[in-house]
Short mmCIF file of C-alpha atoms and ligand atoms in Angstrom, two decimals:
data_model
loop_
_atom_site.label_atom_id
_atom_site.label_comp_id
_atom_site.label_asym_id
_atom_site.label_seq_id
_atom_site.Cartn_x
_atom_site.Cartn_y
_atom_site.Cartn_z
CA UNK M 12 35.74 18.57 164.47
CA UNK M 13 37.74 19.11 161.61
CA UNK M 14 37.62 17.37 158.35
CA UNK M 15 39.21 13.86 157.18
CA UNK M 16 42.72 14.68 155.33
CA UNK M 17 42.98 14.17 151.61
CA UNK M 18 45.34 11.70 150.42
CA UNK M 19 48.10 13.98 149.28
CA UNK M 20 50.99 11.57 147.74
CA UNK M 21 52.86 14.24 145.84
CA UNK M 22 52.88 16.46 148.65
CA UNK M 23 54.04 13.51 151.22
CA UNK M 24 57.28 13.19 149.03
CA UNK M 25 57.99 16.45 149.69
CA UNK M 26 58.81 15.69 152.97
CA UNK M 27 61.12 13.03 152.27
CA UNK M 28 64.04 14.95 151.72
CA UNK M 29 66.75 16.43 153.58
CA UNK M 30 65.31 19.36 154.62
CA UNK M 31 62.35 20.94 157.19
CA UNK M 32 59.49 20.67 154.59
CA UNK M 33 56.62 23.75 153.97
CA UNK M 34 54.17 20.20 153.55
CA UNK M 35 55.07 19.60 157.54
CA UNK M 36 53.68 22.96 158.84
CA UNK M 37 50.61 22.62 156.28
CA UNK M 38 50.08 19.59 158.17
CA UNK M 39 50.36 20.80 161.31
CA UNK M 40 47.68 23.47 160.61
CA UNK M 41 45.55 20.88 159.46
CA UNK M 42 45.16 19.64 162.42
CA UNK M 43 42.24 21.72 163.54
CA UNK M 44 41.60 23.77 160.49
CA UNK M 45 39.13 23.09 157.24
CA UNK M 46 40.63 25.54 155.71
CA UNK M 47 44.41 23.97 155.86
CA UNK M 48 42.37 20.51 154.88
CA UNK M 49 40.73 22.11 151.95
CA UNK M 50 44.17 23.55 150.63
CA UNK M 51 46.15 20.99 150.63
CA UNK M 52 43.35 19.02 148.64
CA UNK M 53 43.81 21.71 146.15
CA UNK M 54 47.51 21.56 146.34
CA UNK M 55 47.23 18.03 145.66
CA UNK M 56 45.32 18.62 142.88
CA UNK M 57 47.51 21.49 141.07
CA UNK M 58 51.03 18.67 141.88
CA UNK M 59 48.67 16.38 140.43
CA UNK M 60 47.64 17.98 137.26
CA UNK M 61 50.46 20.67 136.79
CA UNK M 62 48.16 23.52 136.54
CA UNK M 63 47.31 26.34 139.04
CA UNK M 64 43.45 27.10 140.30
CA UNK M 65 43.50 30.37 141.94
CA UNK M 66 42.34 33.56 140.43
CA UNK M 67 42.46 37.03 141.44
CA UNK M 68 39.48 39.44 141.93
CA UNK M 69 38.62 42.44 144.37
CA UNK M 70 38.79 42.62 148.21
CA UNK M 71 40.04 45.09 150.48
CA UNK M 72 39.49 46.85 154.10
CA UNK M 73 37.80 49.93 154.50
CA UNK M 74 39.52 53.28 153.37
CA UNK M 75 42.44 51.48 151.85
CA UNK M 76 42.82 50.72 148.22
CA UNK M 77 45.27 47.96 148.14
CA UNK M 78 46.79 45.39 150.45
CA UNK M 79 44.86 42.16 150.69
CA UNK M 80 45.95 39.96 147.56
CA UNK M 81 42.35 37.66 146.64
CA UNK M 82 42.49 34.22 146.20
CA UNK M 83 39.07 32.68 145.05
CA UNK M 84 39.74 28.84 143.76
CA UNK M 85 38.80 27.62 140.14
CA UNK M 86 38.40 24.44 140.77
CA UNK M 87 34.59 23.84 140.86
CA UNK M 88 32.03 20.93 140.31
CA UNK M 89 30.02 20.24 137.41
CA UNK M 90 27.05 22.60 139.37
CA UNK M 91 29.64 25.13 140.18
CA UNK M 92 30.25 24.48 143.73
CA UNK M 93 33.83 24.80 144.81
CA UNK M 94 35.61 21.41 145.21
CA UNK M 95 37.33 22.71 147.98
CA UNK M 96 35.08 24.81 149.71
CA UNK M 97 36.51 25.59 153.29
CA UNK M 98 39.83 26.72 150.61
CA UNK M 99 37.46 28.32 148.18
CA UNK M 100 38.72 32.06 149.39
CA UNK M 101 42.71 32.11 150.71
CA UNK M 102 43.34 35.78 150.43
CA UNK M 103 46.41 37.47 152.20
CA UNK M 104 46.82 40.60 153.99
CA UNK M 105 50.23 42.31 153.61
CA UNK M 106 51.08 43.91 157.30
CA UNK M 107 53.95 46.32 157.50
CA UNK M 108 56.42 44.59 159.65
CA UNK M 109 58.00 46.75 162.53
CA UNK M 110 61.51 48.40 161.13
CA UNK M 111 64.30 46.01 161.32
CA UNK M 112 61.58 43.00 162.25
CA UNK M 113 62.12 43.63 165.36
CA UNK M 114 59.23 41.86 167.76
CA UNK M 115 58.75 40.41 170.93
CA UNK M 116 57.74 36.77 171.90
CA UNK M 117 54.35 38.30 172.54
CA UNK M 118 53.44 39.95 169.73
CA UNK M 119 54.18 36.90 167.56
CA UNK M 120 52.27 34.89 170.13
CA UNK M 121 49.29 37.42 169.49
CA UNK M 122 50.22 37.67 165.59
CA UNK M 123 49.29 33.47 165.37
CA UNK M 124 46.19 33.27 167.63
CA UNK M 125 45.05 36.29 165.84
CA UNK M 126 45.90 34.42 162.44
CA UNK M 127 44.27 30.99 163.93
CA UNK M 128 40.85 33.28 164.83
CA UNK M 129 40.24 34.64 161.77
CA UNK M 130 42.78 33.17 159.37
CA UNK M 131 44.39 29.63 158.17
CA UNK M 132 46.99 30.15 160.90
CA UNK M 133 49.67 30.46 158.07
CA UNK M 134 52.03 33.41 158.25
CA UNK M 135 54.85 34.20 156.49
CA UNK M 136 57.65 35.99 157.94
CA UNK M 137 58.73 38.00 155.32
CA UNK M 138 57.67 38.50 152.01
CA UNK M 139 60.47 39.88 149.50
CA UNK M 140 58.97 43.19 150.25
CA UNK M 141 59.22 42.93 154.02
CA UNK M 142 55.60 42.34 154.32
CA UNK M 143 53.83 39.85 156.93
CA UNK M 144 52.27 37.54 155.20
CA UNK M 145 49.19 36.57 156.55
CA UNK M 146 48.09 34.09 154.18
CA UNK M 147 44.41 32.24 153.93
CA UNK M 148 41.52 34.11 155.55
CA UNK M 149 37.98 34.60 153.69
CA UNK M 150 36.69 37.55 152.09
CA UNK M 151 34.49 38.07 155.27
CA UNK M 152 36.88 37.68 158.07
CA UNK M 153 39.27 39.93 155.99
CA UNK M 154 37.92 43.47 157.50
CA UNK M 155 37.54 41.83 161.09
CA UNK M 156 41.01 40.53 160.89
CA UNK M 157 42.53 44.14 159.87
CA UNK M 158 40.57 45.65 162.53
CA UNK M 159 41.99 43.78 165.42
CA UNK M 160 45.66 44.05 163.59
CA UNK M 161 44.92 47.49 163.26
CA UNK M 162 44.21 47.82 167.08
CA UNK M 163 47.46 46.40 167.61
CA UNK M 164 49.08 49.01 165.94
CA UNK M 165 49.73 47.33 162.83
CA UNK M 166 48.87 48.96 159.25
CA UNK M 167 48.71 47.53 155.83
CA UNK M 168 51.27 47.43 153.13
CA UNK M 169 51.29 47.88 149.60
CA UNK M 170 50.16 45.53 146.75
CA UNK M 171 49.64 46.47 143.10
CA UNK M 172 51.01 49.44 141.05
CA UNK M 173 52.12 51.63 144.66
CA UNK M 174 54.54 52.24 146.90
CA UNK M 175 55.66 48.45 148.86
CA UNK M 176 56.27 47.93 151.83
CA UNK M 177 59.48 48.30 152.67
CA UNK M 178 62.49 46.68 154.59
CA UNK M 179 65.40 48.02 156.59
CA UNK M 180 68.52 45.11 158.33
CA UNK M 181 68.42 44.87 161.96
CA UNK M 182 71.20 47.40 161.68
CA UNK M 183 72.20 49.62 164.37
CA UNK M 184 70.36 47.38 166.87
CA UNK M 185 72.49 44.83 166.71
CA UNK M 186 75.24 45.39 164.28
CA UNK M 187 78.75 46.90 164.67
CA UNK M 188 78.68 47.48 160.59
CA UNK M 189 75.57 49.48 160.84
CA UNK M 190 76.71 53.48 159.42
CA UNK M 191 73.51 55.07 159.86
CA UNK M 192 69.93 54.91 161.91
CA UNK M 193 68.20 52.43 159.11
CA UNK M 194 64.81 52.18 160.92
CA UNK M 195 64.54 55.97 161.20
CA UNK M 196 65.30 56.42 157.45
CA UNK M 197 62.86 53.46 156.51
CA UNK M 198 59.51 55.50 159.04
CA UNK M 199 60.69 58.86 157.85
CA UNK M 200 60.63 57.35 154.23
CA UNK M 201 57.37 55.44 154.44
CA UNK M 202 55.62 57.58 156.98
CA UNK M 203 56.20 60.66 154.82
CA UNK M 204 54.50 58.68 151.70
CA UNK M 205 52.23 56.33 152.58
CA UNK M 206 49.66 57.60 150.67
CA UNK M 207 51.16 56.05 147.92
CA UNK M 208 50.87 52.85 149.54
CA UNK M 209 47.11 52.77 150.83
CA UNK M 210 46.02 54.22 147.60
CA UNK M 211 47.93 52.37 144.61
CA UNK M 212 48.22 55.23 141.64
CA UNK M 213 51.68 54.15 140.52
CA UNK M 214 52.49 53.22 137.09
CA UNK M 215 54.17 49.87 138.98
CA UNK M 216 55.38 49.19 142.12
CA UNK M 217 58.11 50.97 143.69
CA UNK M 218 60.23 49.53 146.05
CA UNK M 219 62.46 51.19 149.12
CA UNK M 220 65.20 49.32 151.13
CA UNK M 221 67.70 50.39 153.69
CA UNK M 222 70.82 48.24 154.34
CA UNK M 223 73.24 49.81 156.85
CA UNK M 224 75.96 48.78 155.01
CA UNK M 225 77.50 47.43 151.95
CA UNK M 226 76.69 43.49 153.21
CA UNK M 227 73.53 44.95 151.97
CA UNK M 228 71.38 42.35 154.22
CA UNK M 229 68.22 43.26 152.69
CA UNK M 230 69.15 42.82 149.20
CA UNK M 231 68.28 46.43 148.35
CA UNK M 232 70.70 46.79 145.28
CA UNK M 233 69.48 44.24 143.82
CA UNK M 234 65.92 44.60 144.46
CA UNK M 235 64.89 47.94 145.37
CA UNK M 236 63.89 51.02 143.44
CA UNK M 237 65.85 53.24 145.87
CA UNK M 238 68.50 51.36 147.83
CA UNK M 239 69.58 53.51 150.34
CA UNK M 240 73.21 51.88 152.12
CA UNK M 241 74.95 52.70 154.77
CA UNK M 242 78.84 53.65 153.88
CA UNK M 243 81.53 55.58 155.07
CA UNK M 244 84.00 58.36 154.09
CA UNK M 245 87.28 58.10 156.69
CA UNK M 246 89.51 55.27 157.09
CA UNK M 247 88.90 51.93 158.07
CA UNK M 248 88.81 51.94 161.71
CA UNK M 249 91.15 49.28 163.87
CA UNK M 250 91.17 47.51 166.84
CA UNK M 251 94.90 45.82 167.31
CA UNK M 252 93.68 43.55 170.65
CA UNK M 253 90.89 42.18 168.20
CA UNK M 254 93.58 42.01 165.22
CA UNK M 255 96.19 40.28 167.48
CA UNK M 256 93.45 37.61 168.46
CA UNK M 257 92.61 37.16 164.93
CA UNK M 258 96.07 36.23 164.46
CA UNK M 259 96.28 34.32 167.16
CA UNK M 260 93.36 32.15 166.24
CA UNK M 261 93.94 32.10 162.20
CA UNK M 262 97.44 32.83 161.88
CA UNK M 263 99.25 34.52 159.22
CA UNK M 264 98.91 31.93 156.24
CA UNK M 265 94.64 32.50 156.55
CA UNK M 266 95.43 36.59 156.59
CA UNK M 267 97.07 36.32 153.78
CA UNK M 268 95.06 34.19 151.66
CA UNK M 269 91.60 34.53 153.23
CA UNK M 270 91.80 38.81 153.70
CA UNK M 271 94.72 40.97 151.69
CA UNK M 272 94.44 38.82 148.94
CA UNK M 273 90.85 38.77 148.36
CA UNK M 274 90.63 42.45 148.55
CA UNK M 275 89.29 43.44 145.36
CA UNK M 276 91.43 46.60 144.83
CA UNK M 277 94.10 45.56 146.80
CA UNK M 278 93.97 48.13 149.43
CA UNK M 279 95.36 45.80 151.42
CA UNK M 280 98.99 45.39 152.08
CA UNK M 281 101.63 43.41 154.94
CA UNK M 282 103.80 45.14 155.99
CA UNK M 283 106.93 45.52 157.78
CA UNK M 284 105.69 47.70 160.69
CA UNK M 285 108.77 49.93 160.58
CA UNK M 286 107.57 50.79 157.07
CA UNK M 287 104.44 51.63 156.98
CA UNK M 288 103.44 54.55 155.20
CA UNK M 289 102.56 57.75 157.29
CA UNK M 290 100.49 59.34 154.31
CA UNK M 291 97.26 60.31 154.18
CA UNK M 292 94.57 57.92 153.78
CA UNK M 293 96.67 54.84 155.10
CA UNK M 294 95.79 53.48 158.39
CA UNK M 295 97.55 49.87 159.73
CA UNK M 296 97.14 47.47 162.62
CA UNK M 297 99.64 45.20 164.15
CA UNK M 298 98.81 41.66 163.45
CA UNK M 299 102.41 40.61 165.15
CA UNK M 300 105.27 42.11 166.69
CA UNK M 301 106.98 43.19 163.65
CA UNK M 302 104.37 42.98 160.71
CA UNK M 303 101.29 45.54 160.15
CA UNK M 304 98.36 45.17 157.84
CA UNK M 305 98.41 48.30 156.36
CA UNK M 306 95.08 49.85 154.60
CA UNK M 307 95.10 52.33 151.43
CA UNK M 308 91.80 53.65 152.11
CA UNK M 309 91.60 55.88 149.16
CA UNK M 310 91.73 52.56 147.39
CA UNK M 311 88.90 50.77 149.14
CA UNK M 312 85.56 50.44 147.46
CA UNK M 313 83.93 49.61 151.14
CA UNK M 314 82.96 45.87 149.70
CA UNK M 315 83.09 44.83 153.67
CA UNK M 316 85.26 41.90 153.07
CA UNK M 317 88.27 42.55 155.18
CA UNK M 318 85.68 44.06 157.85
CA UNK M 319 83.36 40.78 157.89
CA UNK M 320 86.67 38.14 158.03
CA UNK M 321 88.22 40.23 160.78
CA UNK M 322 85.13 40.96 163.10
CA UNK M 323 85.75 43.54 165.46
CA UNK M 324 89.53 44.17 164.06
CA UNK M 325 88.61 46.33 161.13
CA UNK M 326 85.13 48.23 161.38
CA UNK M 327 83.90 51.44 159.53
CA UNK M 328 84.79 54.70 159.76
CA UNK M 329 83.71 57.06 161.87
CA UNK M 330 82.55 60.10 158.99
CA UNK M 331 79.00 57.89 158.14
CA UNK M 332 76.54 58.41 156.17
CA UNK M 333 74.79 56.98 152.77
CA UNK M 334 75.25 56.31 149.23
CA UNK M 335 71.83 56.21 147.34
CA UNK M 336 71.08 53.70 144.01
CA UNK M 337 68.04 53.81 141.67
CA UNK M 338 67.08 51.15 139.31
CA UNK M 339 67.63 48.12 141.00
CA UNK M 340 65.08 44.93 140.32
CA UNK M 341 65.94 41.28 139.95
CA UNK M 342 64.03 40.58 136.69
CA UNK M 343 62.98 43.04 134.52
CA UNK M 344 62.21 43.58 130.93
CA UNK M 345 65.87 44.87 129.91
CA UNK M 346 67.33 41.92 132.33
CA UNK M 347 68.26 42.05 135.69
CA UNK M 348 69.72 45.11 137.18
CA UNK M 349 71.56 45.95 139.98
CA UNK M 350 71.07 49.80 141.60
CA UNK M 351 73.43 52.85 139.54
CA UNK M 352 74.69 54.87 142.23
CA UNK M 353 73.37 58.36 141.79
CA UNK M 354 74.42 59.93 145.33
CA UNK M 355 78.25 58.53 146.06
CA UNK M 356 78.11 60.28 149.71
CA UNK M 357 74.70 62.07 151.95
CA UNK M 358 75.43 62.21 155.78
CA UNK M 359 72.05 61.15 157.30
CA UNK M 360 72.70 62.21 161.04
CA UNK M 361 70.67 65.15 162.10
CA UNK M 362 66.95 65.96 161.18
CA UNK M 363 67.82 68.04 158.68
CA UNK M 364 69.91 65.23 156.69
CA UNK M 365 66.45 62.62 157.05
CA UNK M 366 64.67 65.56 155.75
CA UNK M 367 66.68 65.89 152.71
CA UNK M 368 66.45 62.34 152.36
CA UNK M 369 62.53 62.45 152.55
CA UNK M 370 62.46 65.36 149.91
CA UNK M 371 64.82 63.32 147.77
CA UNK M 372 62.51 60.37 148.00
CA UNK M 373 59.51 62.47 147.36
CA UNK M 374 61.15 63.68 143.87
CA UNK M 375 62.28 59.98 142.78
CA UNK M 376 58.55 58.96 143.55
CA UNK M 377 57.05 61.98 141.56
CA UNK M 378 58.95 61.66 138.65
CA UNK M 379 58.78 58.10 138.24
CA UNK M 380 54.35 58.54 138.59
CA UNK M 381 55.04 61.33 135.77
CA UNK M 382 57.36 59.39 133.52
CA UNK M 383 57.58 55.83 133.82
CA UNK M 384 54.83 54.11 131.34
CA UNK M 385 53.04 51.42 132.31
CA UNK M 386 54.10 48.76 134.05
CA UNK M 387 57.59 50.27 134.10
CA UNK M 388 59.98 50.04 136.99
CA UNK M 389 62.04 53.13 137.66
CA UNK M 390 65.20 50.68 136.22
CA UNK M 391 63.33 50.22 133.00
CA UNK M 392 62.33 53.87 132.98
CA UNK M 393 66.01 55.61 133.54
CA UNK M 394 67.18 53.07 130.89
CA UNK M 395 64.48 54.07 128.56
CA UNK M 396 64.87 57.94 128.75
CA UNK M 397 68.61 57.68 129.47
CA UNK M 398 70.68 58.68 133.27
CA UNK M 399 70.75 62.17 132.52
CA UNK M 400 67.38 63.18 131.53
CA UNK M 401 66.90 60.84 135.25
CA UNK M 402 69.47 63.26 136.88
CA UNK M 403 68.05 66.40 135.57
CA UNK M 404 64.55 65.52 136.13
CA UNK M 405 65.13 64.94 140.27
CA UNK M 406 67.41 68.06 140.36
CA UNK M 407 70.43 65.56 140.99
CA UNK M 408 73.92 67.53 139.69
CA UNK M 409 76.12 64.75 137.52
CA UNK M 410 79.28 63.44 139.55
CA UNK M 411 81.71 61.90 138.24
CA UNK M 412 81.71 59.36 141.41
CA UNK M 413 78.24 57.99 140.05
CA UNK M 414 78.94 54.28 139.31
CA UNK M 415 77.14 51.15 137.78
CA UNK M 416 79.94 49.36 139.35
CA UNK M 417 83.19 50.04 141.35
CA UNK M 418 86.33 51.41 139.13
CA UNK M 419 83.66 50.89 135.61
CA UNK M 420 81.51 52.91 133.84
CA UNK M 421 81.78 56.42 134.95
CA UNK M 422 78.97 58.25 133.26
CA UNK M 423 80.77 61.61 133.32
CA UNK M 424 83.62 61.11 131.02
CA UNK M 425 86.35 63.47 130.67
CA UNK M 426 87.81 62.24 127.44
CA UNK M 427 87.69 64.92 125.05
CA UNK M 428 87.19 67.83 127.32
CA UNK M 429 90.85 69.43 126.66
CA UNK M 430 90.24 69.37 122.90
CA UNK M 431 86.70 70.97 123.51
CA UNK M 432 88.31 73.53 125.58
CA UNK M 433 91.10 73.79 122.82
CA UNK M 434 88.26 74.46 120.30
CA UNK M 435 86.43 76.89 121.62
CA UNK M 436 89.65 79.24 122.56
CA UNK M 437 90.54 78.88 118.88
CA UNK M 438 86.81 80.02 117.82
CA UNK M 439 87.20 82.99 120.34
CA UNK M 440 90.44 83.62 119.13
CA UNK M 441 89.28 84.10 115.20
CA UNK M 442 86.07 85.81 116.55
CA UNK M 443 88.32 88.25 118.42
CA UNK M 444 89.85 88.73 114.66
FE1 LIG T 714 89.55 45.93 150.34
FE2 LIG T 714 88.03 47.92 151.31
FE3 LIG T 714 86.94 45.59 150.65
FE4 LIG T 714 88.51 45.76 152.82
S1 LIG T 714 86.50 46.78 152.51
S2 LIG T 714 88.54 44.14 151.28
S3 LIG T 714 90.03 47.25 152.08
S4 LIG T 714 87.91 47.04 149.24
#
C-alpha cells in the first residue's frame, strides 16, 4: 500500500506544456513507491518556496572512495523528524555505462527491477559524464544495491575531485564517420587508470571523451579534459552512385547552396569535369554527366559538413587516426573553453598506438595532480602556467599545427625568426673578428 499523493500544483503545470514532462514519469513511479510520494512532496515544497532542501554528507560502498552522491533532506519538523521521511535519503550511485551505451533489452529490463528493489526506480540514462544515474536509494540499501550491480558486471564511476566516468559515441558500431575503435580507446583509457576514479585524489575532476569524429557526438571539445577525436589524414573518400543519387534527389541548386557553399574554407569547388585538377590532394566525384564536385583536401579542416549533407557520397579517408585537445570545460573560472589541439595527428590502430595513447593519458593525469591548484581544471591550469610550460611538462614537442581554432592562433609563430637568424650570423660574424 503506498501512500496518498501530495497535492503538487506547481508540479501539475509542468505537464501542461508541449512536451513529455519529467513530472509524468515521477508520477508514474509513484504509483507503488513512498519514496517517489515523499519526493515529489518535497519537490512541491522547494517550487513552492524557491529554495532547495537537500544537503550533502558521506556514503559510499565498500573499498571505493567515491561514487554515490548523498542526498539527506533539510526539511524537518519542529522535533526534527523529516517532513518527508520515505524521501529523507535520495542518494545516487554513478554506474559506468558500457562503451558506446551499448545494452540489450535485458539488461535495462534487469537495470529497472534492480532500481525498483532497492532504489526509487528512477534512472537516468546518461549523466553529462556518461554515468548511469541511479537516482533515490537510502543510505542502507546503497551497499546491497552495488553488490548486485556489481554481480552484473557493472562498476562505479567517479564523483568528486577524480577521474569521471567517461563517454565514447556509438562510433564504429554503427557509424560510417567513425576513424578509429572509440570503445577500445575509452577501456584502455579508463581501465589503465581507474584508480583515480575509485579513490578521488585529484585536485578536481578530470574528464575523458572519445568522439570518432569531428561531429564530436559526445561533446568532448567542449566538455572534456582530454578530447580524444577521430580524424583523418588522406583525401575525402567518394562514392559517385551515392553522389549521383544525391543529385538526383536534391538537385544541383541544394549542392550548391546547402554543401560547396557552406564549406568553411572553401575546399569545395564545381566543376567542369573535363577540368578538374589532377594535382595532389584534389579528389572529385561526378554529380552529373558533365560537372564534378571537386575537393582541395589540403584545404579541408575535416568540419564533416560536406560528409554529413552527402551521406554515403563523401566519407573519410582511409589514413585514420586521432587528433588529441586539452582544456576543454563548458564553464569555468576564465569562461568557457573549448579543447586547444595539442596532437594535430596519432594513428591509434595497433596495440602499440593505444599504448602510446594510455602513456600519454597517464602523463596529462600526473601533471595535472602535480600542478593544477585546487579546484582547478586542466583548462584553468594550462591557462594559468601558460601552453608551453603544459607542452614541456607532458614531454609534448611544439607544432606549429597546434590550434585553438582552425586557420587562428598558431602558437608557434614564425614571425621574426629570419631576423633572429640574421642576428645571430652578424654576432658570429664580429665574434669571428
Ligand atoms: Fe569543407 Fe572539409 Fe568541411 Fe567538407 S569537411 S565542408 S571539404 S572543410
Amino acid at each position: 500500500m503506498t501512500k496518498k499523493m501530495y497535492d503538487t500544483p506547481m508540479l501539475d503545470q509542468l505537464e501542461s506544456g508541449p512536451w513529455p514532462s519529467f513530472v509524468t514519469g515521477l508520477k508514474r513511479l509513484a504509483k507503488d513507491n513512498d519514496m517517489m510520494v515523499d519526493l515529489m512532496g518535497q519537490l512541491e515544497t522547494s517550487y513552492q518556496t524557491r529554495k532547495g532542501y537537500w544537503k550533502g554528507g558521506t556514503v559510499g560502498v565498500f573499498g571505493y572512495g567515491g561514487g554515490v552522491i548523498p542526498r539527506f533532506s533539510e526539511l524537518k519538523d519542529d522535533q526534527g523528524k523529516p517532513i518527508y521521511p520515505a524521501a529523507a535519503e535520495f542518494h545516487t550511485l554513478r554506474i559506468q555505462p558500457p562503451a558506446g551505451m551499448h545494452y540489450n533489452t535485458e539488461i535495462l529490463r534487469k537495470l529497472c527491477d534492480l532500481w525498483e528493489k532497492h532504489g526509487s526506480g528512477l534512472i537516468a540514462l546518461h549523466g553529462q559524464s556518461g554515468d548511469i544515474m541511479f537516482q533515490g536509494v537510502s543510505t542502507a540499501n546503497v551497499q546491497p544495491a552495488f553488490d548486485e550491480l556489481n554481480e552484473m558486471g557493472f562498476d562505479m564511476g567517479g564523483a568528486g575531485p577524480a577521474l569521471r566516468t567517461s563517454m565514447s559515441c556509438v562510433g564504429a558500431a554503427r557509424c560510417e564517420m567513425s576513424n578509429f575503435d572509440e570503445a577500445k580507446a575509452l577501456r584502455t583509457i579508463i581501465n589503465d587508470n581507474i584508480d583515480d576514479m575509485h579513490r578521488p585524489a585529484l585536485p578536481y575532476k578530470f574528464k575523458f571523451k572519445f568522439s570518432g569524429c569531428g561531429n564530436d557526438c559526445v561533446n568532448a571539445i567542449q566538455r572534456s579534459d582530454m578530447a580524444v577525436i577521430g580524424t583523418w589524414r588522406d583525401s575525402i573518400r567518394v562514392n559517385e552512385a551515392l553522389a549521383k543519387d544525391y543529385m538526383a534527389k536534391h538537385g544541383m541548386e541544394k549542392l550548391v547552396n546547402d554543401v560547396i557553399s557552406r564549406c568553411p574554407t572553401k575546399a569545395l569547388s564545381l566543376k567542369n569535369t573535363a577540368n578538374v585538377s589532377r594535382a595532389d590532394g584534389i579528389s572529385s566525384v561526378a554529380v552529373t554527366d558533365t560537372q564534378s564536385l571537386q575537393i582541395d583536401n589540403h584545404n579541408c579542416v575535416r568540419c564533416m559538413h560536406c560528409l554529413n549533407v552527402m551521406p554515403g557520397a563523401l566519407l573519410p579517408g582511409t589514413d585514420k587516426g586521432v587528433s588529441i585537445l586539452v582544456g576543454g570545460k563548458s564553464v569555468l573560472k576564465i569562461g568557457a573553453t573549448m579543447g586547444t589541439m595539442v596532437v594535430p595527428f596519432m594513428k591509434l590502430e595497433s596495440d602499440e598506438d593505444f599504448e602510446a595513447l594510455a602513456t600519454l593519458s597517464r602523463s596529462i593525469i600526473d601533471f595535472f595532480a602535480e600542478n593544477a591548484l585546487e579546484h582547478e581544471r586542466t583548462g584553468e591550469m594550462i591557462d594559468r602556467i601558460g601552453l608551453v610550460n603544459f607542452l614541456e611538462g607532458v614531454g609534448i614537442d611544439i607544432d606549429a599545427n597546434m590550434v585553438l581554432e582552425p586557420r587562428s592562433n598558431p602558437y608557434v609563430r614564425t614571425d621574426g625568426w629570419d631576423e633572429e637568424v640574421e642576428k645571430a650570423a652578424e654576432h658570429k660574424r664580429k665574434i669571428a673578428g
